CSV table of C-alpha atoms in Angstrom, one decimal:
chain,number,residue,atom,x,y,z
H,29,MET,CA,0.0,0.0,0.0
H,30,ALA,CA,1.4,3.4,-1.0
H,31,ARG,CA,1.6,5.7,1.9
H,32,VAL,CA,3.3,8.9,3.0
H,33,GLU,CA,6.5,7.8,4.7
H,34,ARG,CA,8.1,11.1,5.5
H,35,ILE,CA,7.4,14.9,5.2
H,36,ARG,CA,10.4,17.3,5.3
H,37,LEU,CA,10.3,21.0,5.3
H,38,TYR,CA,13.2,23.3,4.7
H,39,PRO,CA,12.4,26.4,6.8
H,40,VAL,CA,15.6,28.2,5.8
H,41,LYS,CA,16.4,27.7,2.2
H,42,GLY,CA,19.7,25.8,1.6
H,43,PHE,CA,20.0,24.5,5.2
H,44,ASP,CA,18.9,21.3,7.0
H,45,PRO,CA,15.3,20.1,7.0
H,46,ILE,CA,12.9,19.4,9.8
H,47,GLU,CA,10.7,16.4,9.8
H,48,VAL,CA,7.0,16.9,10.6
H,49,GLY,CA,4.1,14.6,11.1
H,50,THR,CA,1.6,16.9,9.3
H,51,ALA,CA,1.8,19.7,6.8
H,52,ASP,CA,-0.8,22.2,5.7
H,53,VAL,CA,-1.2,23.2,2.0
H,54,THR,CA,-1.0,27.0,1.5
H,55,ALA,CA,-3.1,29.1,-0.8
H,56,ALA,CA,0.0,29.2,-3.1
H,57,GLY,CA,0.0,25.4,-3.4
H,58,THR,CA,3.1,24.9,-1.3
H,59,LEU,CA,3.6,23.3,2.1
H,60,ALA,CA,3.3,25.8,5.0
H,61,GLY,CA,6.7,26.7,6.4
H,62,ASP,CA,8.8,25.4,3.5
H,63,ARG,CA,11.6,27.8,2.4
H,64,LYS,CA,9.9,30.5,4.6
H,65,TYR,CA,13.3,32.2,5.1
H,66,ALA,CA,16.3,32.6,2.8
H,67,MET,CA,19.7,34.3,2.6
H,68,CYS,CA,19.0,36.9,-0.1
H,69,ASP,CA,21.1,39.3,-2.2
H,70,PRO,CA,20.9,42.5,-0.2
H,71,GLY,CA,20.6,44.5,-3.3
H,72,ALA,CA,17.5,42.6,-4.6
H,73,ASP,CA,14.1,44.2,-4.5
H,74,ALA,CA,11.2,41.8,-4.2
H,75,ILE,CA,12.1,38.2,-5.0
H,76,GLU,CA,9.1,36.8,-6.7
H,77,THR,CA,9.8,34.9,-9.9
H,78,GLY,CA,11.6,31.6,-10.3
H,79,GLU,CA,14.5,33.4,-11.9
H,80,ASP,CA,14.7,35.8,-8.9
H,81,VAL,CA,14.7,32.8,-6.5
H,82,GLN,CA,17.3,30.9,-8.5
H,83,PHE,CA,19.8,33.7,-8.5
H,84,ARG,CA,19.0,36.0,-5.6
H,85,ALA,CA,17.8,33.7,-2.8
H,86,TYR,CA,20.9,31.7,-2.0
H,87,ASN,CA,21.6,28.1,-1.3
H,88,GLY,CA,24.4,25.7,-1.8
H,89,LYS,CA,24.9,26.8,-5.4
H,90,GLN,CA,26.4,30.1,-4.1
H,91,SER,CA,28.6,28.7,-1.3
H,92,ASP,CA,29.7,25.1,-0.6
H,93,ARG,CA,30.5,26.2,2.9
H,94,LEU,CA,26.8,25.8,3.8
H,95,HIS,CA,27.6,22.1,4.2
H,96,GLU,CA,29.9,22.9,7.2
H,97,LEU,CA,26.9,24.2,9.2
H,98,ALA,CA,24.5,21.9,11.1
H,99,THR,CA,21.2,23.6,11.7
H,100,ASP,CA,17.9,23.1,13.4
H,101,PHE,CA,14.7,25.2,13.4
H,102,ASP,CA,11.8,25.4,15.8
H,103,PRO,CA,8.6,26.3,14.0
H,104,GLY,CA,6.9,27.2,17.2
H,105,THR,CA,9.4,29.8,18.2
H,106,GLU,CA,11.1,30.5,14.8
H,107,ALA,CA,14.4,29.9,16.5
H,108,PHE,CA,17.2,29.0,14.1
H,109,ASP,CA,20.1,27.1,15.6
H,110,VAL,CA,23.5,27.0,13.8
H,111,GLU,CA,26.5,24.9,14.8
H,112,THR,CA,30.0,24.8,13.5
H,113,ALA,CA,32.9,22.8,14.8
H,114,GLU,CA,33.8,25.6,17.1
H,115,GLU,CA,30.5,27.3,18.2
H,116,HIS,CA,26.8,27.3,18.5
H,117,ARG,CA,24.6,30.3,17.6
H,118,ALA,CA,20.8,30.8,17.8
H,119,PHE,CA,18.8,33.5,16.0
H,120,GLU,CA,15.1,34.4,16.4
H,121,LEU,CA,14.2,34.7,12.8
H,122,GLY,CA,10.6,35.8,13.6
H,123,THR,CA,12.0,39.2,14.5
H,124,ALA,CA,13.7,41.8,12.4
H,125,ASP,CA,16.6,42.0,14.9
H,126,GLY,CA,17.0,38.3,14.8
H,127,ARG,CA,17.2,38.2,11.0
H,128,ALA,CA,19.7,41.1,11.0
H,129,ALA,CA,21.9,39.2,13.5
H,130,ALA,CA,21.7,36.0,11.4
H,131,SER,CA,22.5,38.0,8.2
H,132,GLU,CA,25.6,39.5,9.8
H,133,TRP,CA,26.9,36.2,11.2
H,134,LEU,CA,26.1,34.0,8.2
H,135,GLY,CA,27.5,36.6,5.8
H,136,SER,CA,30.8,36.8,7.8
H,137,TYR,CA,31.0,33.0,8.0
H,138,LEU,CA,30.3,32.4,4.3
H,139,ASP,CA,32.2,35.5,3.1
H,140,LEU,CA,29.1,36.4,1.2
H,141,ALA,CA,26.9,39.5,1.4
H,142,VAL,CA,23.5,38.2,2.6
H,143,GLU,CA,20.2,39.5,4.0
H,144,VAL,CA,18.1,36.9,5.7
H,145,ARG,CA,14.5,37.6,4.6
H,146,VAL,CA,11.1,36.2,5.4
H,147,ASP,CA,8.3,36.0,2.8
H,148,ALA,CA,4.7,34.7,2.7
H,149,PRO,CA,3.9,31.6,0.6
H,150,PRO,CA,5.2,30.6,-1.9
H,151,SER,CA,8.1,32.1,0.0
H,152,PHE,CA,11.5,31.1,-1.5
H,153,VAL,CA,10.8,27.8,-3.2
H,154,ASP,CA,12.7,27.5,-6.5
H,155,ARG,CA,9.5,27.2,-8.6
H,156,PRO,CA,7.0,29.7,-7.0
H,157,ASP,CA,4.2,28.7,-9.3
H,158,LEU,CA,4.5,25.0,-8.5
H,159,GLY,CA,4.2,22.8,-5.4
H,160,PRO,CA,6.0,20.2,-3.2
H,161,SER,CA,8.7,17.9,-4.4
H,162,VAL,CA,7.9,14.1,-4.2
H,163,ILE,CA,10.1,11.0,-4.3
H,164,SER,CA,9.7,7.4,-3.4
H,165,ALA,CA,11.6,5.6,-0.7
H,166,ALA,CA,12.6,3.0,-3.3
H,167,THR,CA,14.1,5.7,-5.6
H,168,LEU,CA,16.3,6.9,-2.8
H,169,GLU,CA,17.4,3.3,-2.2
H,170,GLU,CA,18.1,2.8,-5.9
H,171,VAL,CA,20.1,6.0,-6.2
H,172,ALA,CA,22.1,5.2,-3.1
H,173,SER,CA,23.0,1.8,-4.5
H,174,TRP,CA,24.8,3.4,-7.5
H,175,TYR,CA,27.6,4.7,-5.3
H,176,ASP,CA,29.8,2.8,-2.8
H,177,GLU,CA,30.1,5.8,-0.6
H,178,MET,CA,26.4,6.6,-0.3
H,179,THR,CA,23.7,5.5,2.2
H,180,VAL,CA,20.0,6.0,1.8
H,181,GLU,CA,19.9,8.8,4.3
H,182,ASN,CA,22.8,10.4,2.5
H,183,ALA,CA,20.8,10.2,-0.8
H,184,ARG,CA,17.8,11.7,1.1
H,185,GLN,CA,19.9,14.6,2.2
H,186,ARG,CA,21.3,15.2,-1.2
H,187,LEU,CA,18.0,15.2,-3.1
H,188,ARG,CA,16.0,17.2,-0.5
H,189,ALA,CA,12.4,16.1,-1.2
H,190,ASN,CA,9.4,17.4,0.7
H,191,VAL,CA,7.3,14.2,0.5
H,192,GLU,CA,8.6,10.6,0.5
H,193,VAL,CA,6.2,7.8,-0.5
H,194,SER,CA,6.8,4.2,0.5
H,195,GLY,CA,5.1,1.0,-0.8
H,196,VAL,CA,5.9,1.8,-4.4
H,197,PRO,CA,8.8,0.9,-6.8
H,198,ALA,CA,11.8,3.0,-7.6
H,199,PHE,CA,11.0,5.9,-9.9
H,200,TRP,CA,7.3,5.6,-9.2
H,201,GLU,CA,7.1,9.4,-9.3
H,202,ASP,CA,8.2,9.4,-13.0
H,203,ARG,CA,4.7,8.2,-14.1
H,204,PHE,CA,3.1,11.5,-13.2
H,205,VAL,CA,4.7,13.6,-15.9
H,206,GLY,CA,4.0,13.6,-19.6
H,207,GLU,CA,0.9,13.5,-21.8
H,208,ASP,CA,-2.1,11.8,-20.2
H,209,ALA,CA,-0.2,11.2,-16.9
H,210,PRO,CA,-2.3,10.4,-13.9
H,211,ALA,CA,-2.3,12.3,-10.6
H,212,PHE,CA,-2.4,11.1,-7.0
H,213,GLU,CA,-4.3,12.1,-3.9
H,214,VAL,CA,-3.3,12.2,-0.2
H,215,ASN,CA,-6.0,12.8,2.3
H,216,GLY,CA,-8.1,14.5,-0.4
H,217,VAL,CA,-5.2,16.7,-1.5
H,218,ARG,CA,-4.6,16.3,-5.2
H,219,PHE,CA,-1.0,16.2,-6.6
H,220,GLU,CA,-0.5,16.6,-10.3
H,221,GLY,CA,2.9,16.2,-11.9
H,222,ALA,CA,4.4,19.4,-13.2
H,223,GLU,CA,7.9,18.4,-14.2
H,224,PRO,CA,10.9,16.2,-13.4
H,225,CYS,CA,13.3,17.9,-11.0
H,226,ALA,CA,16.5,18.7,-13.0
H,227,ARG,CA,19.4,18.6,-10.6
H,228,CYS,CA,22.1,21.2,-10.0
H,229,VAL,CA,25.6,20.9,-8.4
H,230,VAL,CA,24.3,20.4,-4.9
H,231,PRO,CA,23.6,16.6,-5.0
H,232,GLU,CA,27.1,15.9,-6.1
H,233,ARG,CA,28.4,17.2,-2.8
H,234,ASP,CA,28.4,15.3,0.5
H,235,PRO,CA,25.8,17.1,2.6
H,236,GLU,CA,27.9,17.1,5.7
H,237,THR,CA,31.4,17.8,4.3
H,238,GLY,CA,30.7,19.5,1.0
H,239,GLU,CA,33.2,17.2,-0.7
H,240,PRO,CA,32.2,16.4,-4.3
H,241,LEU,CA,31.7,12.8,-5.2
H,242,ALA,CA,34.0,11.9,-8.1
H,243,GLY,CA,32.1,10.9,-11.2
H,244,PHE,CA,28.7,11.6,-9.6
H,245,ARG,CA,27.0,13.0,-12.7
H,246,GLU,CA,28.5,10.5,-15.1
H,247,THR,CA,27.4,7.6,-13.0
H,248,PHE,CA,24.0,9.1,-12.4
H,249,LEU,CA,23.3,9.5,-16.1
H,250,ARG,CA,24.5,6.0,-17.0
H,251,ARG,CA,22.4,4.3,-14.3
H,252,ARG,CA,19.4,6.6,-14.8
H,253,GLU,CA,19.3,5.6,-18.5
H,254,ALA,CA,19.7,1.9,-17.6
H,255,THR,CA,16.9,1.9,-15.0
H,256,PHE,CA,14.4,4.3,-16.6
H,257,PRO,CA,11.0,2.7,-15.9
H,258,GLU,CA,8.7,1.4,-18.6
H,259,TRP,CA,5.9,3.6,-17.2
H,260,GLY,CA,7.9,6.8,-17.7
H,261,ASP,CA,7.4,9.1,-20.6
H,262,ARG,CA,10.9,9.8,-21.9
H,263,GLU,CA,9.7,12.7,-23.9
H,264,ALA,CA,8.7,14.5,-20.7
H,265,PHE,CA,12.4,14.6,-19.7
H,266,GLU,CA,14.6,17.2,-21.3
H,267,HIS,CA,17.5,15.2,-20.0
H,268,LEU,CA,18.1,12.4,-17.5
H,269,TYR,CA,20.1,14.3,-15.0
H,270,ALA,CA,16.8,14.6,-13.2
H,271,VAL,CA,15.2,12.7,-10.4
H,272,MET,CA,12.2,13.6,-8.1
H,273,LEU,CA,8.8,15.0,-9.1
H,274,ILE,CA,7.9,18.6,-8.8
H,275,SER,CA,4.2,18.6,-8.3
H,276,ARG,CA,1.4,21.1,-8.7
H,277,ILE,CA,-1.5,21.2,-6.2
H,278,PRO,CA,-4.6,22.6,-7.9
H,279,ALA,CA,-6.7,25.4,-6.2
H,280,PRO,CA,-9.5,23.2,-4.9
H,281,SER,CA,-6.9,21.2,-2.8
H,282,ARG,CA,-5.2,24.2,-1.3
H,283,ASP,CA,-7.0,24.2,2.0
H,284,GLY,CA,-5.9,20.6,2.8
H,285,ARG,CA,-3.5,18.8,5.1
H,286,ILE,CA,-1.3,15.8,4.6
H,287,ARG,CA,0.0,13.5,7.3
H,288,VAL,CA,2.7,10.8,7.6
H,289,GLY,CA,0.9,7.5,7.3
H,290,ASP,CA,-1.7,8.8,4.9
H,291,ASP,CA,-2.6,6.5,2.0
H,292,VAL,CA,-1.5,7.6,-1.5
H,293,ARG,CA,-4.1,6.9,-4.2
H,294,VAL,CA,-3.4,7.2,-8.0
H,295,VAL,CA,-6.3,9.0,-9.8
H,296,GLU,CA,-6.9,10.2,-13.3
H,297,ARG,CA,-5.6,13.7,-14.1
H,298,ALA,CA,-8.5,16.2,-14.3
H,299,LYS,CA,-9.4,17.2,-17.8
């Protein structure tokens, strides 16, 4: 039986996730609290479009030193904890003063001019007009098996999905993109496939050390080609350096809630 195995939110873009038992769908079609905060280009005006987010709301693409920082976030207090090998810092991101202090410390540590900002949904997700990212547990297991150095949890940290589904085969999520692809529902919330998630440089790096894994991309492309599922629509993939589904939650489902343990039911895409 397909079910929601795990829900992860990324309260501060580019940093460690938090696991939650439930997640509300916002009016923007995203998960509440996901990428609510981000380190932004201080010279940027409003960051609204996908291009704005890609280039002016920073993550590991701008600095591989992010991998040196272990972080935690309390959604009740908006407290953001940051640890290095030498120190621990805590910032109250729910306040302007707390964001200013975080901006100063992070900018100094990363040697990067940043301004920590907060924004209402869709906040700082890479694709503001789309919804949560979805992957199967079996996909993570399959990708991890391609590399001697990689565990399933390591693959999970590299690929950074919001929703993980168990009880389905590897690359189950590929079936939801392409012409006439179905959708799926979780607790009445409808997820439609928008696009495969093309990957950037971040998955190549160890999430804890930042060290690149030699031959990562070449191995990935070779194995992805060899294991591409029969139910996938190859024409829906611009290239195969892609894994994970970027979904779209249509407007009628945007007052819903999903939970760990919820059944996942495949349905026909709305015409």
